[in-house]
């Protein structure tokens, strides 16, 4: 490299020289491999093109997509000759009909409660039932244990007396569940307008709700419910435990609630669009437990309240009380907040 040749000029010159060497060797190799008398070279240069062809795919050989259910064997849709779009459609259908997949609640950020070892299924201390399954007790012995537990729960529920306080609690929960699940119709508004209030905080909340019902048209209340809980795209409030506790819908609180409800034999009804951690659904469960319509051991209502309502329901009713779109439902928020404070104090004794 001369003094006048800089580094960029030298790099360009060496690149050109390297390219010419490679091109020359490639041309030499190509001419050598393509000699007419070289059978190996001719074979390598012209690979065979006669491949066996797959038979045409017959759609009639597959069952209709609409017939796929949880127990359908869909292996016929997974063949290499089946179009990819059809395979995906069959998988989507199978997953949508399987509750274990369709209703799965995945782990979202910040949903682990590291202060509670029992917050996630599979963690926490072992229970007697867990140990029994680990050591492989016979099915007959397990069945006897389950039957005995059922008899005990039935006996507890049958001997439980529903007093006036529990009856009143059940009515309060049922009223709030109805008002949060849908807008009241004209007949219900008329009944609300005739509510009477006692000289207590709860009585004053009843009186305020009665006055609001008497002064507002059903159409206005319906519009208010729409703005608060439905909206164009989303409502002003989200009455879900998952949202208030984690900031997400269908979160880990919903999974824990479903496990609790499964243990007491409460299942989601067909056609129920709202998840179980909706305030209205939880209040329906509390009304059933308080009235004795849901058969469960005594104290189950306290467990559900402490585990799935107490930590967030007060904030929800306070938000409803002060919501911009709320007039009638502001009185519902006051009633709900007051009743939840009474329940919290009563369960603390």
Coordinates of C-alpha atoms in Angstrom, one line a residue:
X1 CA 0.0 0.0 0.0
X2 CA 1.5 3.4 -1.0
X3 CA 1.4 6.4 1.2
X4 CA -1.1 8.0 -1.0
X5 CA -3.5 5.0 -0.8
X6 CA -5.9 5.4 2.1
X7 CA -7.6 2.6 4.0
X8 CA -10.9 2.8 2.0
X9 CA -9.0 2.6 -1.3
X10 CA -7.0 -0.4 -0.1
X11 CA -10.2 -2.1 1.1
X12 CA -11.9 -1.6 -2.3
X13 CA -8.9 -2.9 -4.2
X14 CA -8.6 -6.0 -2.2
X15 CA -12.4 -6.7 -2.4
X16 CA -12.2 -6.5 -6.2
X17 CA -9.2 -8.9 -6.3
X18 CA -10.9 -11.4 -4.1
X19 CA -14.0 -11.3 -6.2
X20 CA -12.1 -12.0 -9.4
X21 CA -10.3 -15.0 -7.8
X22 CA -13.6 -16.5 -6.6
X23 CA -15.3 -16.0 -10.0
X24 CA -12.3 -17.5 -11.8
X25 CA -12.2 -20.7 -9.6
X26 CA -16.0 -21.1 -9.8
X27 CA -15.9 -20.9 -13.6
X28 CA -13.1 -23.5 -13.7
X29 CA -14.9 -25.9 -11.4
X30 CA -18.1 -25.4 -13.4
X31 CA -16.4 -26.2 -16.7
X32 CA -14.7 -29.2 -15.2
X33 CA -17.9 -30.6 -13.7
X34 CA -19.8 -30.2 -16.9
X35 CA -17.6 -32.4 -19.1
X36 CA -19.8 -34.4 -21.5
X37 CA -18.2 -37.7 -20.5
X38 CA -18.5 -37.2 -16.8
X39 CA -21.6 -39.1 -15.7
X40 CA -21.3 -38.1 -12.0
X41 CA -21.1 -34.4 -13.0
X42 CA -24.2 -34.7 -15.2
X43 CA -26.1 -36.5 -12.5
X44 CA -25.3 -33.8 -9.9
X45 CA -26.2 -31.0 -12.3
X46 CA -29.6 -32.4 -13.2
X47 CA -31.3 -33.9 -10.2
X48 CA -34.4 -36.1 -10.8
X49 CA -37.8 -34.4 -10.9
X50 CA -40.1 -37.4 -10.8
X51 CA -41.6 -37.3 -7.3
X52 CA -44.7 -39.2 -6.2
X53 CA -47.8 -37.0 -6.0
X54 CA -50.2 -37.1 -3.1
X55 CA -53.8 -38.2 -3.9
X56 CA -56.4 -35.3 -4.0
X57 CA -57.9 -34.5 -0.6
X58 CA -61.5 -35.5 -0.1
X59 CA -63.5 -33.2 2.2
X60 CA -66.3 -35.8 2.5
X61 CA -63.9 -38.0 4.4
X62 CA -64.0 -35.6 7.4
X63 CA -67.0 -35.1 9.8
X64 CA -68.7 -31.6 9.8
X65 CA -67.0 -29.0 11.9
X66 CA -70.3 -28.3 13.7
X67 CA -70.3 -31.9 15.0
X68 CA -67.1 -31.5 17.0
X69 CA -67.6 -31.6 20.7
X70 CA -65.4 -32.1 23.8
X71 CA -65.1 -35.9 23.2
X72 CA -64.6 -35.8 19.4
X73 CA -61.5 -37.4 18.0
X74 CA -60.1 -34.7 15.6
X75 CA -56.9 -36.6 14.6
X76 CA -58.4 -37.0 11.1
X77 CA -58.1 -33.2 10.7
X78 CA -54.4 -33.2 11.6
X79 CA -53.2 -35.1 8.5
X80 CA -50.6 -33.6 6.2
X81 CA -53.1 -33.5 3.3
X82 CA -55.7 -31.5 5.2
X83 CA -55.6 -27.8 4.4
X84 CA -54.1 -25.7 7.2
X85 CA -57.2 -23.5 7.5
X86 CA -59.4 -26.5 8.0
X87 CA -57.1 -27.9 10.7
X88 CA -57.1 -24.6 12.5
X89 CA -60.9 -24.4 12.3
X90 CA -61.2 -27.9 13.8
X91 CA -58.8 -27.0 16.7
X92 CA -60.6 -23.8 17.4
X93 CA -63.9 -25.7 17.5
X94 CA -62.5 -28.4 19.9
X95 CA -61.0 -25.8 22.2
X96 CA -64.2 -23.7 22.3
X97 CA -66.3 -26.6 23.3
X98 CA -64.0 -27.7 26.1
X99 CA -64.6 -25.8 29.3
X100 CA -61.2 -26.6 30.7
X101 CA -59.6 -24.7 27.8
X102 CA -62.3 -22.2 27.1
X103 CA -62.7 -21.0 30.7
X104 CA -59.0 -21.2 31.5
X105 CA -57.8 -18.1 33.4
X106 CA -54.2 -17.4 32.6
X107 CA -51.6 -15.8 34.9
X108 CA -51.4 -12.0 34.5
X109 CA -48.8 -9.7 35.8
X110 CA -49.0 -8.8 39.5
X111 CA -51.7 -11.4 40.3
X112 CA -49.6 -13.5 42.6
X113 CA -50.2 -12.8 46.3
X114 CA -46.9 -13.6 47.8
X115 CA -48.2 -12.9 51.3
X116 CA -50.7 -15.8 51.0
X117 CA -49.2 -19.3 50.4
X118 CA -52.7 -20.6 49.4
X119 CA -53.3 -18.0 46.8
X120 CA -52.5 -20.3 43.9
X121 CA -53.8 -23.9 43.4
X122 CA -51.0 -26.4 43.9
X123 CA -49.1 -24.3 46.5
X124 CA -49.5 -23.9 50.3
X125 CA -49.8 -26.6 53.0
X126 CA -50.9 -30.1 52.2
X127 CA -54.4 -31.2 53.2
X128 CA -55.7 -34.6 54.2
X129 CA -57.4 -35.1 50.8
X130 CA -54.2 -34.2 49.0
X131 CA -52.2 -36.8 50.9
X132 CA -54.9 -39.5 50.2
X133 CA -54.6 -38.9 46.5
X134 CA -50.8 -39.0 46.6
X135 CA -50.6 -42.4 48.4
X136 CA -53.3 -43.9 46.1
X137 CA -56.2 -44.9 48.4
X138 CA -58.8 -47.2 46.8
X139 CA -61.7 -45.7 44.9
X140 CA -64.2 -47.4 47.3
X141 CA -62.6 -45.7 50.3
X142 CA -62.5 -42.3 48.7
X143 CA -66.2 -42.7 47.7
X144 CA -67.2 -43.5 51.3
X145 CA -65.4 -40.4 52.5
X146 CA -67.1 -38.2 49.9
X147 CA -70.5 -39.7 50.8
X148 CA -69.9 -39.1 54.5
X149 CA -68.9 -35.4 53.9
X150 CA -72.2 -35.0 51.9
X151 CA -74.3 -36.4 54.7
X152 CA -72.6 -34.1 57.2
X153 CA -73.1 -31.0 55.1
X154 CA -76.8 -32.0 54.4
X155 CA -77.4 -32.5 58.2
X156 CA -75.8 -29.1 59.0
X157 CA -77.9 -27.3 56.4
X158 CA -81.1 -29.1 57.4
X159 CA -80.7 -28.2 61.1
X160 CA -79.8 -24.6 60.4
X161 CA -82.5 -22.2 61.4
X162 CA -83.1 -19.1 59.2
X163 CA -83.8 -16.3 61.6
X164 CA -85.3 -12.8 60.8
X165 CA -81.9 -11.2 60.4
X166 CA -80.7 -13.8 57.8
X167 CA -84.0 -13.4 56.0
X168 CA -83.6 -9.6 55.9
X169 CA -79.9 -10.0 54.8
X170 CA -81.0 -12.3 52.0
X171 CA -83.6 -9.7 50.8
X172 CA -81.0 -6.9 50.8
X173 CA -78.5 -9.0 48.8
X174 CA -81.2 -10.0 46.3
X175 CA -82.2 -6.3 45.9
X176 CA -78.7 -5.2 45.2
X177 CA -78.1 -8.2 42.8
X178 CA -81.2 -7.3 40.8
X179 CA -80.2 -3.6 40.5
X180 CA -76.6 -4.4 39.5
X181 CA -77.5 -7.1 37.0
X182 CA -80.0 -5.0 34.9
X183 CA -81.9 -1.8 34.8
X184 CA -85.1 -2.0 36.9
X185 CA -88.4 -2.1 34.9
X186 CA -91.4 0.1 35.6
X187 CA -92.9 -2.5 38.1
X188 CA -89.8 -2.7 40.1
X189 CA -89.4 1.0 40.2
X190 CA -92.9 1.3 41.5
X191 CA -92.1 -1.1 44.3
X192 CA -88.9 0.8 45.1
X193 CA -90.8 4.0 45.4
X194 CA -92.8 2.5 48.2
X195 CA -89.8 1.6 50.3
X196 CA -90.0 2.9 53.9
X197 CA -86.9 3.9 55.9
X198 CA -86.3 3.5 59.6
X199 CA -84.2 5.9 61.8
X200 CA -81.0 4.1 60.9
X201 CA -78.3 4.6 58.3
X202 CA -79.7 1.7 56.3
X203 CA -83.2 3.0 56.7
X204 CA -82.0 6.4 55.4
X205 CA -80.4 4.8 52.4
X206 CA -83.7 3.0 51.7
X207 CA -85.6 6.3 51.9
X208 CA -83.2 8.0 49.5
X209 CA -83.5 5.2 47.0
X210 CA -87.3 5.3 47.3
X211 CA -87.3 9.1 46.6
X212 CA -85.0 8.7 43.6
X213 CA -87.2 5.9 42.2
X214 CA -90.4 8.1 42.6
X215 CA -88.8 11.1 40.9
X216 CA -87.3 9.5 37.8
X217 CA -88.7 7.9 34.7
X218 CA -87.8 4.3 33.9
X219 CA -86.2 5.4 30.6
X220 CA -83.8 7.8 32.4
X221 CA -82.8 5.1 34.9
X222 CA -82.2 2.6 32.0
X223 CA -80.0 5.2 30.3
X224 CA -78.1 5.7 33.5
X225 CA -77.5 2.0 33.9
X226 CA -76.2 1.8 30.3
X227 CA -73.8 4.7 30.8
X228 CA -72.5 3.2 34.1
X229 CA -72.1 -0.5 33.2
X230 CA -72.3 -1.0 29.5
X231 CA -71.5 2.2 27.5
X232 CA -70.3 2.7 24.0
X233 CA -67.2 0.5 24.1
X234 CA -67.1 0.4 27.9
X235 CA -69.1 1.7 30.9
X236 CA -67.9 4.1 33.5
X237 CA -67.5 1.3 36.1
X238 CA -66.4 -2.4 36.2
X239 CA -68.2 -4.3 39.0
X240 CA -65.8 -7.2 39.0
X241 CA -63.5 -8.5 41.7
X242 CA -60.7 -9.2 39.3
X243 CA -60.7 -5.6 38.0
X244 CA -60.7 -4.0 41.5
X245 CA -58.0 -6.3 42.8
X246 CA -55.7 -6.7 39.8
X247 CA -56.7 -4.1 37.2
X248 CA -57.6 -6.9 34.8
X249 CA -60.8 -8.8 33.9
X250 CA -60.9 -12.6 34.2
X251 CA -58.0 -12.5 36.6
X252 CA -56.8 -14.7 39.4
X253 CA -59.5 -13.6 41.9
X254 CA -62.0 -15.2 39.5
X255 CA -60.2 -18.5 39.5
X256 CA -60.1 -18.6 43.3
X257 CA -63.8 -17.8 43.4
X258 CA -64.7 -20.5 40.9
X259 CA -62.8 -23.0 43.1
X260 CA -64.7 -21.9 46.2
X261 CA -68.1 -22.1 44.4
X262 CA -67.2 -25.5 43.0
X263 CA -66.6 -26.8 46.6
X264 CA -70.1 -25.8 47.7
X265 CA -71.7 -27.2 44.5
X266 CA -72.6 -23.8 42.8
X267 CA -72.2 -24.0 39.1
X268 CA -72.5 -21.3 36.4
X269 CA -76.0 -21.4 34.7
X270 CA -76.4 -21.8 31.0
X271 CA -76.6 -18.5 29.2
X272 CA -74.9 -16.5 32.0
X273 CA -72.7 -14.1 30.2
X274 CA -71.1 -12.4 33.2
X275 CA -68.2 -14.1 35.0
X276 CA -68.8 -15.2 38.6
X277 CA -66.8 -12.3 40.2
X278 CA -69.4 -9.8 39.0
X279 CA -70.9 -8.1 42.0
X280 CA -74.5 -9.1 41.0
X281 CA -73.5 -12.8 40.8
X282 CA -71.7 -12.7 44.1
X283 CA -74.8 -11.1 45.8
X284 CA -77.1 -13.7 44.3
X285 CA -74.9 -16.4 45.9
X286 CA -74.9 -14.5 49.2
X287 CA -78.7 -14.2 49.1
X288 CA -79.0 -17.9 48.5
X289 CA -76.7 -18.8 51.4
X290 CA -78.4 -16.3 53.8
X291 CA -81.9 -17.7 52.9
X292 CA -80.8 -21.3 53.0
X293 CA -81.7 -21.9 49.3
X294 CA -78.1 -22.8 48.7
X295 CA -77.3 -25.9 50.8
X296 CA -73.9 -25.3 52.4
X297 CA -72.4 -25.7 55.9
X298 CA -73.1 -22.9 58.3
X299 CA -70.6 -20.0 58.0
X300 CA -70.1 -20.4 54.3
X301 CA -71.5 -16.9 53.7
X302 CA -68.9 -15.5 56.0
X303 CA -66.1 -17.3 54.2
X304 CA -67.2 -16.0 50.8
X305 CA -67.7 -12.5 52.1
X306 CA -64.3 -12.4 53.8
X307 CA -62.5 -14.0 50.9
X308 CA -64.2 -12.6 47.8
X309 CA -66.1 -9.4 48.7
X310 CA -64.7 -7.6 51.7
X311 CA -61.4 -6.5 50.0
X312 CA -63.0 -4.6 47.1
X313 CA -66.8 -4.2 47.3
X314 CA -66.7 -1.1 49.5
X315 CA -64.5 0.7 47.0
X316 CA -66.9 -0.3 44.2
X317 CA -70.0 1.1 46.0
X318 CA -68.1 4.3 46.8
X319 CA -67.2 4.7 43.2
X320 CA -70.8 4.1 42.2
X321 CA -71.9 6.7 44.8
X322 CA -69.8 9.4 43.2
X323 CA -70.0 8.4 39.5
X324 CA -70.6 11.2 37.1
X325 CA -73.4 9.3 35.3
X326 CA -75.2 8.3 38.6
X327 CA -78.3 9.9 40.1
X328 CA -80.6 6.9 40.9
X329 CA -77.6 4.6 41.0
X330 CA -75.8 7.0 43.4
X331 CA -78.5 6.0 45.9
X332 CA -77.8 2.4 45.1
X333 CA -74.1 3.0 45.8
X334 CA -75.0 4.5 49.2
X335 CA -77.3 1.6 50.1
X336 CA -74.7 -0.9 49.0
X337 CA -71.8 0.8 50.9
X338 CA -73.9 1.1 54.1
X339 CA -75.0 -2.6 53.9
X340 CA -71.5 -3.8 53.3
X341 CA -70.2 -1.8 56.3
X342 CA -72.9 -3.5 58.5
X343 CA -71.9 -6.9 57.1
X344 CA -68.2 -6.3 57.7
X345 CA -68.9 -5.3 61.3
X346 CA -71.2 -8.3 61.9
X347 CA -68.8 -10.8 60.5
X348 CA -66.0 -9.4 62.6
X349 CA -67.7 -10.5 65.9

